[in-house]
Short mmCIF file of C-alpha atoms in Angstrom, two decimals:
data_model
loop_
_atom_site.label_atom_id
_atom_site.label_comp_id
_atom_site.label_asym_id
_atom_site.label_seq_id
_atom_site.Cartn_x
_atom_site.Cartn_y
_atom_site.Cartn_z
CA ALA T 1 14.00 92.88 -98.79
CA GLN T 2 12.63 94.28 -102.02
CA SER T 3 8.94 94.57 -102.86
CA VAL T 4 6.59 95.86 -105.52
CA ALA T 5 3.02 97.07 -105.15
CA GLN T 6 0.51 97.36 -107.96
CA PRO T 7 -2.41 99.00 -106.17
CA GLU T 8 -5.02 98.31 -108.83
CA ASP T 9 -6.15 94.78 -109.61
CA GLN T 10 -7.94 96.02 -112.71
CA VAL T 11 -7.86 99.13 -114.87
CA ASN T 12 -10.53 99.87 -117.46
CA VAL T 13 -9.96 102.44 -120.18
CA ALA T 14 -11.74 103.37 -123.37
CA GLU T 15 -9.99 102.77 -126.66
CA GLY T 16 -8.09 105.85 -127.74
CA ASN T 17 -7.80 107.26 -124.23
CA PRO T 18 -4.51 107.47 -122.36
CA LEU T 19 -3.77 104.67 -119.92
CA THR T 20 -1.76 104.46 -116.72
CA VAL T 21 -0.89 101.34 -114.75
CA LYS T 22 0.58 102.14 -111.36
CA CYS T 23 3.58 100.62 -109.62
CA THR T 24 5.47 101.51 -106.45
CA TYR T 25 8.55 99.75 -105.15
CA SER T 26 10.77 99.31 -102.13
CA VAL T 27 14.44 98.36 -102.45
CA SER T 28 17.77 99.25 -100.92
CA GLY T 29 19.81 101.43 -103.21
CA ASN T 30 19.04 102.53 -106.73
CA PRO T 31 16.52 100.12 -108.26
CA TYR T 32 16.40 98.33 -111.55
CA LEU T 33 12.75 98.45 -112.67
CA PHE T 34 10.88 96.52 -115.34
CA TRP T 35 7.47 96.17 -116.94
CA TYR T 36 6.17 92.96 -118.51
CA VAL T 37 2.92 92.07 -120.27
CA GLN T 38 1.21 88.69 -120.27
CA TYR T 39 -1.51 87.53 -122.61
CA PRO T 40 -3.72 84.58 -121.59
CA ASN T 41 -1.86 81.29 -121.29
CA ARG T 42 1.37 82.85 -122.50
CA GLY T 43 4.71 83.68 -120.98
CA LEU T 44 5.64 87.21 -119.95
CA GLN T 45 6.90 89.62 -122.60
CA PHE T 46 9.43 92.28 -121.69
CA LEU T 47 8.20 95.83 -122.36
CA LEU T 48 10.78 98.21 -120.91
CA LYS T 49 13.28 98.81 -118.15
CA TYR T 50 14.80 101.59 -116.11
CA ILE T 51 18.40 101.13 -115.04
CA THR T 52 19.81 104.64 -114.93
CA GLY T 53 19.63 107.93 -116.78
CA ASP T 54 16.52 109.63 -118.16
CA ASN T 55 13.53 109.14 -115.89
CA LEU T 56 11.21 108.62 -118.86
CA VAL T 57 11.89 105.36 -120.63
CA LYS T 58 10.28 104.19 -123.83
CA GLY T 59 9.55 100.60 -124.68
CA SER T 60 7.75 98.28 -127.03
CA TYR T 61 4.29 98.84 -128.57
CA GLY T 62 4.24 102.56 -127.71
CA PHE T 63 4.48 102.09 -123.96
CA GLU T 64 6.58 104.30 -121.71
CA ALA T 65 7.21 104.53 -118.00
CA GLU T 66 8.31 107.30 -115.69
CA PHE T 67 10.70 106.67 -112.84
CA ASN T 68 10.05 108.89 -109.82
CA LYS T 69 12.63 108.37 -107.12
CA SER T 70 11.01 110.62 -104.49
CA GLN T 71 7.70 108.79 -104.83
CA THR T 72 9.34 105.39 -105.40
CA SER T 73 7.07 104.87 -108.38
CA PHE T 74 7.41 103.53 -111.90
CA HIS T 75 4.05 103.98 -113.60
CA LEU T 76 3.41 102.53 -117.06
CA LYS T 77 1.74 104.82 -119.59
CA LYS T 78 0.51 104.91 -123.14
CA PRO T 79 -0.97 107.97 -124.87
CA SER T 80 -3.70 106.11 -126.76
CA ALA T 81 -4.94 102.68 -125.72
CA LEU T 82 -5.73 99.91 -128.17
CA VAL T 83 -8.09 96.99 -127.63
CA SER T 84 -5.12 94.73 -128.26
CA ASP T 85 -3.41 96.22 -125.18
CA SER T 86 -5.87 94.30 -123.00
CA ALA T 87 -3.70 91.96 -120.94
CA LEU T 88 -2.10 91.41 -117.55
CA TYR T 89 0.74 93.80 -116.70
CA PHE T 90 3.50 93.13 -114.20
CA CYS T 91 5.93 95.54 -112.63
CA ALA T 92 9.19 94.09 -111.27
CA VAL T 93 12.18 95.35 -109.28
CA ARG T 94 15.71 94.10 -108.84
CA ALA T 95 18.24 95.34 -106.31
CA PRO T 96 21.41 96.77 -107.86
CA GLY T 97 24.80 95.15 -107.76
CA ALA T 98 26.58 92.06 -108.92
CA GLY T 99 25.24 88.83 -107.52
CA SER T 100 21.72 90.17 -107.24
CA TYR T 101 19.67 87.97 -109.53
CA GLN T 102 16.17 87.97 -108.16
CA LEU T 103 13.37 89.90 -109.80
CA THR T 104 10.49 90.60 -107.46
CA PHE T 105 7.17 90.94 -109.25
CA GLY T 106 4.01 92.74 -108.32
CA LYS T 107 0.74 90.84 -108.31
CA GLY T 108 -0.24 92.18 -111.70
CA THR T 109 -2.85 94.59 -113.03
CA LYS T 110 -5.44 93.47 -115.53
CA LEU T 111 -5.92 96.09 -118.20
CA SER T 112 -9.16 96.08 -120.16
CA VAL T 113 -9.48 98.43 -123.13
CA ILE T 114 -13.09 98.94 -124.04
CA PRO T 115 -13.94 99.49 -127.72
CA SER F 1 18.45 85.73 -132.05
CA GLN F 2 17.68 83.90 -128.84
CA THR F 3 14.80 81.50 -128.30
CA ILE F 4 13.55 79.78 -125.18
CA HIS F 5 11.55 76.55 -125.30
CA GLN F 6 9.52 74.78 -122.67
CA TRP F 7 7.84 71.41 -122.80
CA PRO F 8 5.42 70.04 -122.41
CA ALA F 9 2.95 72.88 -122.90
CA THR F 10 0.31 71.21 -120.74
CA LEU F 11 0.46 68.30 -118.34
CA VAL F 12 -2.10 66.50 -116.20
CA GLN F 13 -0.60 64.27 -113.56
CA PRO F 14 -2.03 62.34 -110.60
CA VAL F 15 -1.00 63.09 -107.03
CA GLY F 16 2.11 61.15 -106.06
CA SER F 17 3.47 60.83 -109.59
CA PRO F 18 6.88 62.21 -110.64
CA LEU F 19 7.43 65.36 -112.66
CA SER F 20 9.98 66.55 -115.17
CA LEU F 21 9.66 69.88 -116.98
CA GLU F 22 12.32 70.94 -119.42
CA CYS F 23 13.53 74.34 -120.55
CA THR F 24 16.14 75.03 -123.21
CA VAL F 25 17.60 78.25 -124.56
CA GLU F 26 19.06 78.72 -128.02
CA GLY F 27 21.29 81.43 -129.38
CA THR F 28 23.22 82.37 -126.27
CA SER F 29 25.79 80.89 -123.94
CA ASN F 30 26.13 80.82 -120.16
CA PRO F 31 22.76 82.42 -119.47
CA ASN F 32 21.30 82.80 -116.01
CA LEU F 33 18.25 80.55 -115.86
CA TYR F 34 15.15 80.79 -113.69
CA TRP F 35 12.06 78.74 -112.79
CA TYR F 36 8.92 80.57 -111.65
CA ARG F 37 5.48 79.38 -110.69
CA GLN F 38 2.39 81.47 -111.34
CA ALA F 39 -0.77 80.60 -109.47
CA ALA F 40 -4.25 81.64 -110.56
CA GLY F 41 -2.95 83.84 -113.39
CA ARG F 42 -1.38 86.35 -111.08
CA GLY F 43 1.81 86.81 -109.10
CA LEU F 44 5.02 85.03 -109.92
CA GLN F 45 7.01 83.11 -107.35
CA LEU F 46 10.68 82.46 -108.03
CA LEU F 47 11.45 78.81 -107.36
CA PHE F 48 15.05 78.29 -108.52
CA TYR F 49 17.79 80.07 -110.38
CA SER F 50 21.09 78.99 -111.85
CA VAL F 51 24.16 80.99 -112.87
CA GLY F 52 26.01 78.03 -114.35
CA ILE F 53 26.08 74.28 -114.95
CA GLY F 54 25.39 72.39 -111.75
CA GLN F 55 24.79 75.61 -109.78
CA ILE F 56 21.27 75.78 -108.39
CA SER F 57 19.86 78.20 -105.84
CA SER F 58 16.51 77.51 -104.24
CA GLU F 59 14.33 80.39 -103.19
CA VAL F 60 11.46 78.48 -101.63
CA PRO F 61 11.83 75.09 -99.89
CA GLN F 62 9.19 72.76 -101.23
CA ASN F 63 8.41 69.59 -103.08
CA LEU F 64 10.39 70.53 -106.17
CA SER F 65 14.00 70.39 -107.30
CA ALA F 66 15.93 71.76 -110.26
CA SER F 67 18.97 70.70 -112.22
CA ARG F 68 21.13 72.21 -114.95
CA PRO F 69 22.90 69.36 -116.70
CA GLN F 70 23.97 71.47 -119.69
CA ASP F 71 24.69 75.15 -120.21
CA ARG F 72 21.36 75.93 -121.84
CA GLN F 73 19.14 73.31 -120.25
CA PHE F 74 17.18 73.70 -117.03
CA ILE F 75 14.99 70.97 -115.59
CA LEU F 76 12.35 71.16 -112.89
CA SER F 77 11.53 67.91 -111.13
CA SER F 78 9.51 66.34 -108.39
CA LYS F 79 9.52 62.82 -107.02
CA LYS F 80 5.92 62.96 -105.79
CA LEU F 81 3.50 65.65 -106.90
CA LEU F 82 1.08 67.32 -104.52
CA LEU F 83 -2.21 68.98 -105.40
CA SER F 84 -0.63 72.29 -104.42
CA ASP F 85 1.97 71.88 -107.20
CA SER F 86 -0.65 72.76 -109.80
CA GLY F 87 0.07 76.00 -111.62
CA PHE F 88 1.68 77.66 -114.59
CA TYR F 89 5.44 77.10 -114.65
CA LEU F 90 7.60 79.61 -116.42
CA CYS F 91 11.24 79.37 -117.34
CA ALA F 92 13.26 82.50 -118.01
CA TRP F 93 16.78 83.37 -119.11
CA GLN F 94 18.96 86.41 -118.66
CA ARG F 95 22.26 87.48 -120.09
CA GLU F 96 24.39 88.80 -117.25
CA SER F 97 25.42 91.84 -119.26
CA ARG F 98 21.75 92.77 -119.55
CA TYR F 99 19.27 93.21 -116.75
CA GLU F 100 15.96 91.92 -118.08
CA GLN F 101 14.77 88.35 -118.11
CA TYR F 102 13.07 86.71 -121.08
CA PHE F 103 10.37 84.15 -120.52
CA GLY F 104 9.38 80.95 -122.22
CA PRO F 105 5.81 80.06 -123.21
CA GLY F 106 5.15 78.17 -119.97
CA THR F 107 3.85 74.76 -118.90
CA ARG F 108 0.43 74.43 -117.35
CA LEU F 109 0.49 71.64 -114.77
CA THR F 110 -2.67 70.22 -113.28
CA VAL F 111 -2.31 67.73 -110.47
CA THR F 112 -5.44 65.62 -109.97
#
């Protein structure tokens, strides 16, 4: 079975400072990893994914994430936080291979960027 | 470009009443379709997914059912709602050649 852990329920960061939202995963084989963002009363928006290749992936709105296979982590980062980045962030994992459709989501991390 | 619609946006229903939530996708064909439920603004629970018309897989046995009568239409139903069915229901689609899922705006269901 696959699983995702987001160890922090909430992360607070000052505007302009770098931010990190943590994610670790467990899956058989090489994982497909994703980050999504959710604003209040909205659906999830796709930010970025890691499928294969370069361990550092870049996504929307200046976000990036680093895949670390030895630590089974996929932390989300941004060099300079904006107040508008305040939202709920979800990490998700999918097992590789055809016929594997299920995304397993973490419980989410609430990011608050303080002006 | 592709667009996903869900309606209604909000719904308040009494216990024991039926439910029908609809999701449609535009701008693509033969997508994989998914229904999720999100409780208390946090984790997502996959309820159903479909890889084609009439093909439904259930992930969690419960009071709900799903149908896919057309290629880009996915319906979530219940014959008798329970209080525990309250939540935020999200539909998502995925193109098999890609890996990520794209979500609709959601339906907030309150069962009273």
